[in-house]
Short mmCIF file of C-alpha atoms in Angstrom, two decimals:
data_model
loop_
_atom_site.label_atom_id
_atom_site.label_comp_id
_atom_site.label_asym_id
_atom_site.label_seq_id
_atom_site.Cartn_x
_atom_site.Cartn_y
_atom_site.Cartn_z
CA MET A 346 9.12 -3.93 34.12
CA LYS A 347 9.76 -7.36 33.11
CA ASN A 348 11.85 -8.24 30.34
CA ILE A 349 9.56 -8.06 26.68
CA SER A 350 11.47 -10.88 24.92
CA GLN A 351 10.63 -13.21 27.44
CA THR A 352 7.37 -12.53 28.75
CA LYS A 353 3.93 -13.50 27.21
CA TYR A 354 0.99 -11.06 27.16
CA ASN A 355 -2.64 -11.19 26.04
CA LYS A 356 -3.22 -10.04 22.66
CA MET A 357 -5.44 -6.89 21.98
CA HIS A 358 -7.13 -6.63 18.51
CA CYS A 359 -8.01 -3.42 17.12
CA ILE A 360 -11.75 -3.10 16.73
CA LYS A 361 -10.98 -0.12 13.95
CA CYS A 362 -8.19 -1.44 11.84
CA GLY A 363 -8.07 -5.34 12.97
CA GLU A 364 -4.44 -4.98 13.56
CA TYR A 365 -4.04 -6.95 17.10
CA THR A 366 -0.82 -5.64 19.96
CA GLU A 367 0.00 -7.31 22.83
CA ALA A 368 -1.07 -5.96 26.19
CA ASP A 369 2.25 -4.69 27.02
CA LEU A 370 2.54 -2.71 23.61
CA ALA A 371 -0.76 -0.83 23.78
CA ALA A 372 -0.32 2.93 22.91
CA PHE A 373 -1.43 6.27 24.52
CA ASN A 374 -2.15 9.48 22.28
CA PHE A 375 0.27 11.89 23.43
CA SER A 376 -0.74 14.31 20.49
CA LYS A 377 -3.21 15.81 22.63
CA ILE A 378 -0.60 15.70 25.91
CA PHE A 379 1.46 17.90 23.93
CA ALA A 380 -1.52 20.02 22.65
CA MET A 381 -2.29 20.89 26.25
CA ALA A 382 1.12 21.38 27.42
CA LEU A 383 2.03 23.88 24.42
CA GLU A 384 -1.40 25.48 24.77
CA ASN A 385 0.01 29.00 25.36
CA ASN A 386 3.25 28.69 23.71
CA GLU A 387 3.25 31.20 20.44
CA THR A 388 6.24 29.44 18.96
CA TRP A 389 4.33 25.78 18.98
CA GLN A 390 1.00 26.98 18.10
CA SER A 391 1.22 24.99 14.42
CA LEU A 392 2.04 21.88 16.25
CA VAL A 393 -0.59 22.42 18.61
CA ARG A 394 -3.26 22.74 15.87
CA LEU A 395 -1.98 19.73 13.96
CA ASP A 396 -1.77 15.97 14.89
CA LEU A 397 0.84 13.81 14.07
CA ARG A 398 -0.23 10.87 15.70
CA PHE A 399 2.11 10.66 18.55
CA TYR A 400 1.00 7.29 19.27
CA TYR A 401 3.40 5.66 21.79
CA THR A 402 3.89 2.83 23.65
CA ILE A 403 5.54 2.86 26.47
CA ARG A 404 8.70 1.13 24.84
CA ASP A 405 8.37 3.92 22.50
CA ILE A 406 8.78 6.68 25.26
CA PHE A 407 11.72 5.20 26.77
CA GLN A 408 13.31 4.58 23.60
CA GLU A 409 12.24 7.71 21.63
CA LEU A 410 11.69 10.68 24.25
CA HIS A 411 14.52 9.84 26.53
CA PHE A 412 12.22 9.03 29.63
CA ASN A 413 13.36 7.79 32.72
CA SER A 414 11.73 6.59 35.53
CA ASN A 415 11.64 5.80 39.32
CA GLN A 416 10.59 2.50 40.91
CA GLU A 417 7.02 4.64 41.14
CA HIS A 418 7.31 4.84 37.29
CA LEU A 419 7.33 8.77 37.62
CA GLY A 420 9.82 10.34 35.37
CA MET A 421 10.31 13.52 33.23
CA LEU A 422 8.88 13.27 29.13
CA GLN A 423 10.73 15.51 26.26
CA LEU A 424 9.50 16.19 23.01
CA THR A 425 12.58 17.59 21.16
CA VAL A 426 12.71 18.81 17.52
CA GLY A 427 14.42 15.87 16.31
CA GLN A 428 11.76 13.86 17.41
CA VAL A 429 9.11 16.04 15.89
CA ILE A 430 11.32 15.96 12.87
CA ARG A 431 11.29 11.87 13.37
CA GLN A 432 7.37 11.45 13.46
CA ILE A 433 6.95 13.23 10.47
CA GLU A 434 9.59 11.22 8.50
CA PHE A 435 7.49 8.07 10.19
CA LEU A 436 4.36 9.29 8.33
CA MET A 437 5.87 10.16 5.05
CA LYS A 438 8.43 7.44 4.87
CA PRO A 439 10.75 6.92 2.53
CA VAL A 440 10.26 10.95 2.23
CA THR A 441 13.09 13.00 4.45
CA PHE A 442 12.88 15.83 6.07
CA GLU A 443 15.03 17.65 4.28
CA GLN A 444 13.47 16.70 1.12
CA ILE A 445 10.01 18.01 2.66
CA LYS A 446 12.03 21.61 3.79
CA ASN A 447 13.39 22.23 -0.08
CA SER A 448 9.90 20.94 -1.46
CA HIS A 449 7.46 23.61 -2.98
CA HIS A 450 4.25 23.56 -1.13
CA GLU A 451 2.44 23.28 -4.31
CA THR A 452 4.27 20.09 -5.05
CA LEU A 453 2.87 16.40 -4.67
CA LEU A 454 4.90 15.96 -1.82
CA TYR A 455 2.77 18.76 0.14
CA ASN A 456 -0.43 16.87 -0.84
CA ASN A 457 0.90 13.79 0.49
CA LEU A 458 1.99 16.23 4.06
CA TYR A 459 -1.50 16.98 3.90
CA ILE A 460 -3.13 13.74 3.66
CA GLU A 461 -0.78 12.21 6.59
CA ILE A 462 -1.14 14.88 9.17
CA TYR A 463 -4.31 15.52 10.55
CA SER A 464 -6.16 18.18 11.95
CA ASN A 465 -8.87 19.25 13.86
CA HIS A 466 -8.95 22.83 14.07
CA GLY A 467 -9.62 25.52 11.01
CA SER A 468 -10.23 25.22 7.17
CA SER A 469 -8.20 23.17 4.69
CA GLN A 470 -6.60 26.34 3.65
CA GLU A 471 -5.77 27.19 7.81
CA LYS A 472 -4.61 23.37 7.81
CA MET A 473 -2.18 23.50 4.75
CA GLU A 474 -0.58 27.00 6.71
CA ASP A 475 -0.13 25.24 9.47
CA ILE A 476 1.77 22.42 7.99
CA GLU A 477 4.19 24.93 6.22
CA MET A 478 4.53 27.11 9.63
CA LEU A 479 5.41 23.60 10.91
CA ILE A 480 8.09 23.28 8.82
CA ARG A 481 9.48 26.53 9.19
CA THR A 482 9.22 26.51 12.81
CA LEU A 483 11.41 23.15 13.08
CA SER A 484 14.15 23.91 10.10
CA SER A 485 14.94 26.89 12.23
CA HIS A 486 15.88 25.07 15.54
CA GLN A 487 18.32 22.68 16.73
CA LEU A 488 17.44 18.95 16.27
CA ASP A 489 18.18 18.61 20.52
CA ASP A 490 16.04 21.59 20.89
CA VAL A 491 13.23 20.83 23.85
CA ILE A 492 9.68 21.96 22.95
CA VAL A 493 8.21 20.82 25.97
CA SER A 494 9.22 18.86 29.18
CA LEU A 495 6.59 17.20 31.95
CA PRO A 496 6.55 14.86 34.48
CA ILE A 497 4.42 11.57 33.53
CA ARG A 498 3.80 8.76 36.04
CA ILE A 499 2.96 5.12 34.29
CA ILE A 500 -0.23 3.32 35.80
CA PHE A 501 0.27 -0.52 35.67
CA ASP A 502 -1.91 -3.09 36.71
CA LYS A 503 -1.85 -7.09 36.60
CA ASP A 504 -3.34 -9.48 33.84
CA ASP A 505 -4.44 -12.85 34.70
CA LEU A 506 -1.05 -14.32 33.92
CA ASN A 507 0.47 -12.11 36.58
CA ASN A 508 2.14 -9.70 34.10
CA GLU A 509 2.04 -5.93 34.64
CA ILE A 510 0.51 -3.96 31.99
CA PRO A 511 0.10 -0.65 31.32
CA ILE A 512 -3.20 1.03 31.79
CA GLY A 513 -2.99 4.83 31.84
CA ILE A 514 -0.72 7.51 32.72
CA LYS A 515 -1.13 10.66 34.62
CA TYR A 516 0.56 13.77 34.23
CA ASN A 517 1.36 17.20 35.19
CA ILE A 518 0.60 20.24 33.31
CA ASN A 519 1.20 23.75 34.70
CA ASN A 520 0.47 22.28 38.41
CA ARG A 521 -2.55 20.19 37.44
CA LEU A 522 -2.95 17.35 37.29
CA TYR A 523 -4.35 15.08 34.25
CA GLU A 524 -4.56 11.38 34.24
CA ASP A 525 -5.56 9.44 30.88
CA PHE A 526 -6.85 5.68 30.98
CA GLN A 527 -7.30 5.61 27.14
CA ARG A 528 -5.38 2.90 25.55
CA ILE A 529 -5.14 2.98 21.71
CA CYS A 530 -4.00 0.83 18.86
CA PRO A 531 0.01 1.90 17.95
CA ASN A 532 -0.99 1.37 14.20
CA CYS A 533 -4.23 3.46 14.04
CA GLY A 534 -5.01 5.14 17.16
CA GLY A 535 -7.95 2.96 17.55
CA ILE A 536 -9.38 2.81 21.09
CA PHE A 537 -9.09 -0.46 23.07
CA ASP A 538 -11.88 -1.48 25.34
CA LYS A 539 -11.22 -1.24 29.12
CA GLN A 540 -11.06 -4.83 29.70
CA ALA A 541 -8.51 -5.87 26.41
CA GLY A 542 -5.11 -7.12 27.65
CA TYR A 543 -6.50 -8.36 30.96
CA HIS A 544 -7.91 -11.69 29.58
CA HIS A 545 -7.34 -14.00 26.41
CA GLU A 546 -9.52 -12.75 23.50
CA PHE A 547 -11.92 -14.82 20.84
CA ILE A 548 -13.56 -12.94 18.28
CA ILE A 549 -16.35 -14.34 16.93
CA GLY A 550 -18.06 -13.22 13.53
CA LEU A 551 -21.75 -13.45 12.86
CA ALA A 552 -22.56 -14.15 9.39
CA GLY A 553 -25.91 -14.08 7.38
CA LEU A 554 -28.27 -12.19 5.15
CA ALA A 555 -30.26 -9.21 6.11
CA ARG A 556 -33.24 -10.21 8.79
CA VAL A 557 -32.24 -13.36 9.99
CA GLY A 558 -31.80 -12.40 13.41
CA LYS A 559 -28.03 -12.27 13.90
CA THR A 560 -28.60 -9.14 16.11
CA ALA A 561 -31.15 -10.22 17.69
CA TYR A 562 -29.81 -13.57 18.91
CA ILE A 563 -26.49 -12.03 20.54
CA ALA A 564 -28.94 -9.78 22.10
CA SER A 565 -30.63 -12.75 23.61
CA LEU A 566 -27.53 -14.71 24.32
CA ILE A 567 -26.87 -11.78 26.35
CA HIS A 568 -30.24 -11.46 28.15
CA GLN A 569 -29.84 -15.26 29.25
CA LEU A 570 -26.15 -15.02 30.20
CA LYS A 571 -27.05 -11.88 32.71
CA LYS A 572 -29.41 -14.17 34.68
CA TYR A 573 -26.30 -16.29 36.16
CA SER A 574 -23.94 -15.29 38.61
CA LEU A 575 -20.94 -15.89 39.82
CA ASP A 576 -21.48 -19.16 41.86
CA ASP A 577 -22.99 -20.51 38.32
CA PHE A 578 -20.84 -22.12 35.98
CA ILE A 579 -20.90 -19.01 33.32
CA SER A 580 -21.71 -15.39 34.26
CA VAL A 581 -20.93 -11.66 32.49
CA SER A 582 -18.21 -9.91 34.66
CA VAL A 583 -19.16 -7.27 36.52
CA ALA A 584 -16.65 -5.45 34.98
CA ASN A 585 -18.68 -5.16 31.89
CA TYR A 586 -21.38 -2.81 33.72
CA LYS A 587 -18.64 -0.45 34.63
CA ASN A 588 -15.85 -0.16 32.16
CA ASN A 589 -16.85 -1.63 29.09
CA ASN A 590 -18.34 1.05 27.01
CA SER A 591 -19.56 -1.15 23.86
CA PHE A 592 -21.20 -3.62 26.48
CA ILE A 593 -22.99 -0.86 27.96
CA LYS A 594 -23.85 0.81 24.74
CA PHE A 595 -25.83 -2.45 23.32
CA ASN A 596 -26.96 -3.67 26.74
CA GLU A 597 -28.56 -0.48 27.27
CA GLU A 598 -29.64 0.25 23.44
CA ILE A 599 -30.13 -3.34 22.25
CA VAL A 600 -31.05 -5.87 24.65
CA ALA A 601 -33.35 -3.67 26.34
CA GLU A 602 -34.87 -3.28 23.17
CA TYR A 603 -34.92 -6.97 22.55
CA GLU A 604 -36.31 -7.72 26.28
CA ALA A 605 -39.17 -5.32 25.90
CA GLY A 606 -40.04 -7.59 22.80
CA LYS A 607 -39.37 -4.85 20.55
CA ASN A 608 -38.09 -5.85 16.96
CA ILE A 609 -34.25 -4.52 16.53
CA ILE A 610 -33.79 -1.36 14.17
CA LYS A 611 -31.41 -3.31 11.44
CA THR A 612 -28.30 -1.12 10.67
CA GLY A 613 -27.27 -0.88 7.07
CA VAL A 614 -23.71 -0.72 5.39
CA GLU A 615 -24.31 3.05 5.37
CA ASP A 616 -24.92 3.25 9.13
CA SER A 617 -21.23 1.29 9.73
CA ALA A 618 -20.15 3.25 12.99
CA GLU A 619 -23.97 2.21 14.21
CA ILE A 620 -23.06 -1.94 13.15
CA PRO A 621 -22.86 -3.92 16.62
CA LEU A 622 -20.05 -4.72 18.02
CA VAL A 623 -19.82 -6.26 21.45
CA TYR A 624 -16.75 -6.68 23.47
CA ILE A 625 -17.67 -8.79 26.98
CA SER A 626 -15.77 -10.43 29.59
CA LEU A 627 -17.44 -13.60 30.95
CA ASN A 628 -16.27 -15.89 33.77
CA ILE A 629 -16.34 -19.46 32.87
CA LYS A 630 -16.00 -21.62 36.05
CA GLY A 631 -13.45 -19.23 37.63
CA VAL A 632 -11.19 -18.55 34.76
CA GLU A 633 -12.22 -14.98 32.80
CA TYR A 634 -12.14 -14.85 28.88
CA ASN A 635 -12.84 -11.53 26.43
CA PHE A 636 -15.24 -12.12 23.84
CA VAL A 637 -15.78 -9.98 20.73
CA PHE A 638 -19.33 -10.36 18.61
CA VAL A 639 -18.81 -9.01 15.01
CA ASP A 640 -22.13 -8.05 13.46
CA MET A 641 -22.52 -7.26 9.96
CA PRO A 642 -25.29 -5.80 7.91
CA GLY A 643 -26.83 -8.72 5.66
CA GLU A 644 -26.24 -6.68 2.60
CA ILE A 645 -22.64 -7.96 2.98
CA TYR A 646 -23.20 -11.57 2.62
CA SER A 647 -25.91 -11.09 0.18
CA ARG A 648 -24.25 -9.27 -2.71
CA ASP A 649 -22.48 -10.68 -5.78
CA ASP A 650 -19.88 -8.19 -6.09
CA ASP A 651 -16.82 -7.48 -4.38
CA GLU A 652 -18.34 -4.45 -2.32
CA GLY A 653 -19.00 -6.55 0.50
CA ILE A 654 -15.39 -7.59 0.60
CA ASP A 655 -14.50 -4.15 0.10
CA PHE A 656 -16.81 -2.91 3.31
CA VAL A 657 -15.14 -5.56 5.75
CA SER A 658 -11.48 -4.60 4.78
CA GLU A 659 -12.41 -1.19 5.69
CA LYS A 660 -14.88 -1.13 8.70
CA ARG A 661 -14.51 -4.22 9.91
CA HIS A 662 -11.18 -6.00 9.43
CA ILE A 663 -10.97 -7.68 12.56
CA LEU A 664 -13.12 -10.30 11.14
CA LYS A 665 -10.61 -11.23 9.37
CA SER A 666 -8.64 -12.19 12.74
CA ALA A 667 -12.22 -14.12 13.52
CA ASP A 668 -11.54 -17.30 15.63
CA ALA A 669 -14.94 -19.07 14.74
CA ILE A 670 -17.90 -17.93 12.64
CA TRP A 671 -21.45 -18.24 13.48
CA CYS A 672 -23.64 -18.49 10.60
CA CYS A 673 -27.45 -17.73 10.86
CA ILE A 674 -30.02 -18.98 8.67
CA GLU A 675 -33.85 -18.71 9.03
CA PRO A 676 -36.14 -21.38 8.06
CA SER A 677 -37.96 -19.42 5.07
CA MET A 678 -34.85 -19.29 3.60
CA ILE A 679 -34.83 -23.73 3.36
CA ASN A 680 -38.59 -24.04 2.91
CA SER A 681 -40.41 -21.15 2.06
CA LYS A 682 -43.42 -22.80 3.73
CA TYR A 683 -42.02 -21.59 7.32
CA HIS A 684 -42.15 -17.58 7.16
CA ASN A 685 -42.85 -14.94 9.54
CA THR A 686 -44.81 -11.26 8.32
CA LEU A 687 -41.05 -9.82 7.66
CA SER A 688 -39.64 -12.68 5.13
CA LYS A 689 -42.88 -13.11 3.64
CA GLU A 690 -42.89 -9.60 2.20
CA ASN A 691 -38.82 -9.80 1.63
CA LYS A 692 -39.39 -13.04 -0.25
CA GLN A 693 -36.25 -13.92 -2.61
CA ASN A 694 -34.81 -16.90 -4.46
CA SER A 695 -33.22 -18.83 -1.55
CA PHE A 696 -30.94 -20.45 -3.93
CA ASP A 697 -29.56 -17.47 -5.01
CA GLN A 698 -29.19 -15.99 -1.53
CA LEU A 699 -27.30 -19.09 -0.72
CA ALA A 700 -25.11 -18.99 -3.36
CA ASN A 701 -24.29 -15.37 -2.36
CA LEU A 702 -23.79 -16.21 0.74
CA ALA A 703 -21.62 -19.10 0.39
CA ASN A 704 -19.45 -17.19 -1.88
CA ASN A 705 -18.90 -14.01 -0.02
CA LEU A 706 -17.95 -16.64 3.39
CA ASN A 707 -15.44 -18.37 1.05
CA ASN A 708 -13.99 -14.64 0.04
CA LEU A 709 -13.96 -13.47 3.29
CA TYR A 710 -11.88 -15.95 5.09
CA SER A 711 -8.83 -17.14 3.82
CA ASN A 712 -8.39 -20.12 6.33
CA LYS A 713 -11.09 -22.56 7.31
CA LEU A 714 -12.41 -22.00 10.38
CA PRO A 715 -15.10 -23.88 12.97
CA ALA A 716 -18.62 -22.92 12.43
CA CYS A 717 -22.22 -22.58 13.91
CA ILE A 718 -25.00 -23.02 11.50
CA ILE A 719 -27.75 -21.54 13.52
CA LEU A 720 -31.16 -22.12 12.13
CA THR A 721 -33.22 -19.10 13.50
CA GLN A 722 -36.69 -18.41 14.57
CA CYS A 723 -37.43 -22.17 15.45
CA ASP A 724 -41.21 -21.10 17.00
CA LEU A 725 -41.97 -21.13 13.55
CA LEU A 726 -41.40 -24.90 13.22
CA LYS A 727 -42.81 -26.34 16.42
CA GLY A 728 -45.58 -27.61 14.48
CA ASP A 729 -43.37 -29.86 12.42
CA PHE A 730 -40.12 -29.96 14.15
CA PRO A 731 -41.01 -29.82 18.10
CA GLN A 732 -37.57 -30.80 19.21
CA LEU A 733 -36.26 -27.19 17.97
CA PHE A 734 -38.40 -24.64 20.17
CA ALA A 735 -37.73 -25.85 24.06
CA PRO A 736 -38.25 -22.27 25.57
CA ASN A 737 -38.32 -23.86 29.07
CA ILE A 738 -35.09 -25.89 28.98
CA ASN A 739 -32.21 -24.39 31.13
CA VAL A 740 -29.67 -25.41 28.56
CA ILE A 741 -26.70 -25.07 31.10
CA ARG A 742 -28.18 -27.77 33.51
CA GLU A 743 -29.22 -29.84 30.97
CA TYR A 744 -26.05 -29.90 28.80
CA VAL A 745 -23.35 -29.16 31.07
CA VAL A 746 -22.18 -31.90 33.28
CA ASP A 747 -19.79 -32.47 36.11
CA ASP A 748 -19.24 -28.52 36.31
CA ASN A 749 -17.25 -28.13 33.23
CA ASN A 750 -17.80 -30.87 30.79
CA LEU A 751 -20.16 -30.01 27.70
CA ASN A 752 -22.22 -33.19 26.87
CA MET A 753 -21.83 -33.61 23.19
CA THR A 754 -23.99 -36.90 23.11
CA LYS A 755 -26.98 -34.84 23.60
CA VAL A 756 -25.65 -31.87 21.55
CA ASN A 757 -25.55 -33.86 18.85
CA GLN A 758 -28.71 -34.90 19.22
CA HIS A 759 -29.65 -31.47 18.93
CA ALA A 760 -27.78 -30.94 15.66
CA GLN A 761 -29.27 -33.94 14.10
CA TYR A 762 -32.37 -32.48 15.02
CA THR A 763 -32.02 -29.32 13.03
CA CYS A 764 -29.77 -31.01 10.46
CA ASP A 765 -33.17 -32.75 9.39
CA PHE A 766 -34.91 -29.82 9.04
CA PHE A 767 -31.61 -28.57 6.76
CA LYS A 768 -31.82 -31.78 4.27
CA GLN A 769 -35.30 -29.99 2.58
CA MET A 770 -32.58 -28.05 1.08
CA ALA A 771 -30.33 -31.24 -0.89
CA SER A 772 -27.01 -29.56 -1.20
CA PHE A 773 -26.90 -27.59 1.78
CA GLU A 774 -24.74 -29.72 4.17
CA ALA A 775 -22.62 -30.06 1.69
CA THR A 776 -21.79 -26.39 0.98
CA MET A 777 -21.11 -26.11 4.44
CA LYS A 778 -18.68 -28.62 4.55
CA GLU A 779 -16.51 -26.96 1.93
CA LEU A 780 -16.70 -23.52 3.57
CA PHE A 781 -15.46 -24.58 6.94
CA ARG A 782 -13.36 -26.72 8.78
CA GLY A 783 -15.49 -28.03 10.16
CA PHE A 784 -19.28 -27.33 12.03
CA SER A 785 -22.63 -28.32 14.07
CA PHE A 786 -26.23 -27.28 13.36
CA PHE A 787 -28.27 -25.47 15.91
CA GLY A 788 -31.82 -24.33 16.49
CA ILE A 789 -32.14 -21.61 18.15
CA ALA A 790 -35.77 -18.90 18.78
CA SER A 791 -34.61 -15.54 20.10
CA TYR A 792 -37.79 -14.18 21.00
CA GLY A 793 -40.19 -16.98 20.47
CA PHE A 794 -42.89 -15.35 18.76
CA ASP A 795 -42.74 -13.60 15.29
CA VAL A 796 -41.49 -9.97 16.57
CA SER A 797 -42.56 -8.75 12.74
CA ASP A 798 -46.35 -8.88 13.32
CA LYS A 799 -47.77 -5.88 15.22
CA ALA A 800 -50.89 -7.52 15.77
CA ASN A 801 -49.14 -9.62 18.46
CA GLN A 802 -49.98 -8.43 21.75
CA ASN A 803 -47.89 -10.77 23.82
CA ARG A 804 -44.08 -9.64 23.53
CA ASN A 805 -42.73 -11.44 26.28
CA VAL A 806 -39.70 -12.58 25.03
CA GLN A 807 -38.98 -17.00 25.41
CA PRO A 808 -35.60 -17.60 24.09
CA SER A 809 -34.64 -21.05 23.33
CA MET A 810 -31.62 -22.61 22.82
CA VAL A 811 -29.52 -19.87 22.59
CA GLU A 812 -26.51 -20.59 25.03
CA LEU A 813 -25.85 -23.68 23.42
CA PRO A 814 -24.16 -22.57 20.52
CA PHE A 815 -22.00 -20.97 22.59
CA LEU A 816 -21.45 -23.56 24.79
CA TRP A 817 -20.21 -25.61 21.68
CA THR A 818 -18.17 -22.58 20.67
CA LEU A 819 -16.61 -22.53 24.19
CA ALA A 820 -15.46 -26.15 23.65
CA THR A 821 -13.74 -25.54 20.07
CA PHE A 822 -11.82 -22.79 21.88
CA GLY A 823 -10.47 -25.02 24.36
CA CYS A 824 -12.27 -23.19 27.45
CA ILE A 825 -14.68 -25.92 28.87
CA ASN A 826 -13.98 -29.60 28.22
CA ALA A 827 -16.23 -31.98 26.14
CA LYS A 828 -17.60 -35.43 27.06
CA GLU A 829 -19.48 -38.23 24.90
CA ILE A 830 -21.90 -39.85 27.78
CA HIS A 831 -23.77 -43.35 26.71
CA THR A 832 -25.89 -44.98 28.76
CA THR A 833 -27.34 -48.57 27.98
CA THR A 834 -29.57 -51.34 29.47
CA THR A 835 -28.33 -54.41 29.92
CA ILE A 836 -30.51 -58.02 29.44
CA LEU A 837 -30.77 -57.88 33.26
CA LYS A 838 -32.06 -54.42 33.50
CA LYS A 839 -28.69 -53.09 34.29
CA THR A 840 -28.01 -49.32 33.51
CA VAL A 841 -24.40 -49.21 32.43
CA THR A 842 -23.24 -45.69 31.38
CA ASN A 843 -19.65 -44.98 29.46
CA VAL A 844 -18.62 -41.96 29.55
CA ASN A 845 -15.32 -40.93 26.87
CA ASP A 846 -13.34 -37.71 27.03
CA ILE A 847 -13.16 -35.37 23.84
CA THR A 848 -9.35 -33.98 23.11
CA ASN A 849 -9.45 -33.69 19.68
CA GLN A 850 -11.09 -30.27 18.45
CA ASN A 851 -12.35 -33.10 15.03
CA GLU A 852 -14.41 -35.11 17.62
CA LEU A 853 -16.56 -31.98 17.81
CA TYR A 854 -17.69 -30.96 14.80
CA PHE A 855 -21.27 -32.67 13.42
CA LYS A 856 -20.41 -35.99 11.42
CA GLY A 857 -24.52 -37.12 11.27
CA ARG A 858 -26.02 -40.53 11.48
#
């Protein structure tokens, strides 16, 4: 392995706790390995039944478990009594093992032990009995007594920086070979996506009230991106279809529903495990990046109390690490004239809704971020604002020039059209300026028809402009370049084109007329 202090690795954000680690310091769950190895060992059955969260990185097993490997990364791993005691002290710090050993099992200390040590076996009473048995068994042994010893091999791969990163371990128990390619967060044990750590990672948080079309927008974007191949400017990496569980789940369950023209089932805060979170690897002009799209129930943003903030802290703390925000607004929130079947049924005070949305955004993000202000359901506006519904435009071809440059002149023109709609609410643009570091306006349509109207028999999706907010976001991330292109005609009828490279992120933000 390379010297850790001298090597830069890609960051991996944990979806469960929101913390990040560098790719060389992803952990593996050695608790289940030790449990398998000790399955038939009567002395240590309490250790088998309990989970002490041995979430070890490769550095940990060298330093803590005295692992020594050869050039093929093969070596012997030993778990000693001392290491189990140190792990218990780690979970219970600053409490020492001596304090635990000398404490009565009905004290507050044992209650904390019960909380910190996990178990997948038996009842609550049996768990406490196992904890007491483990403490007694450890106390009756010497610190350097070996509990289990087994050979393991560390499997490495190369990231896009040509660094070796650990991606799996193989181990032998009772002459049977096992393997584990599930990397986990060393802080909480949350499972990393298989693509994590290979490429630079960006996090995009979606904001908006219920039923504005946040999930449908992600589905329509992926639907469009899947149309491109490696020969195109942008494409979905093939690895997503093989190794990416979150992408496969979202593609098979939600994108498929969208492509069939069906209304996507709303996910509420009570179903936090089902809230869409999409991890996707994209090839952008020959360079791969990882993107995490973090969706949230609209109730989080509509509340006028702190429960929404608490929900994010507990269930989607990864939002705190967002690099950009996509704030989705549906037309009837600005002007009740433009409503679909569902928004008409659920009509509420738009000013109150937007005030709650703004307050929650302000409380959620301590640092001001770049944002896309996305007007959804623009098919409802095609009569009064025809420029905002263009389902037949190839966005990549129209807005990307010279293979890798976003045409900001055209982007700003589209943003102005969208801004003209938002001007129907006098304070809207000023509110956005207070919330974000900078932003631009976009008008999109995911379905291209009123999906909530069950009488509508034509369910063929007609997405409009869904790629444009993503292209602009890529430019703010520095993944693609941006240019201003102005064409003028002289008195002599000669066409002159002036091209200016945009090198400052602030120049990407919408300024208006």
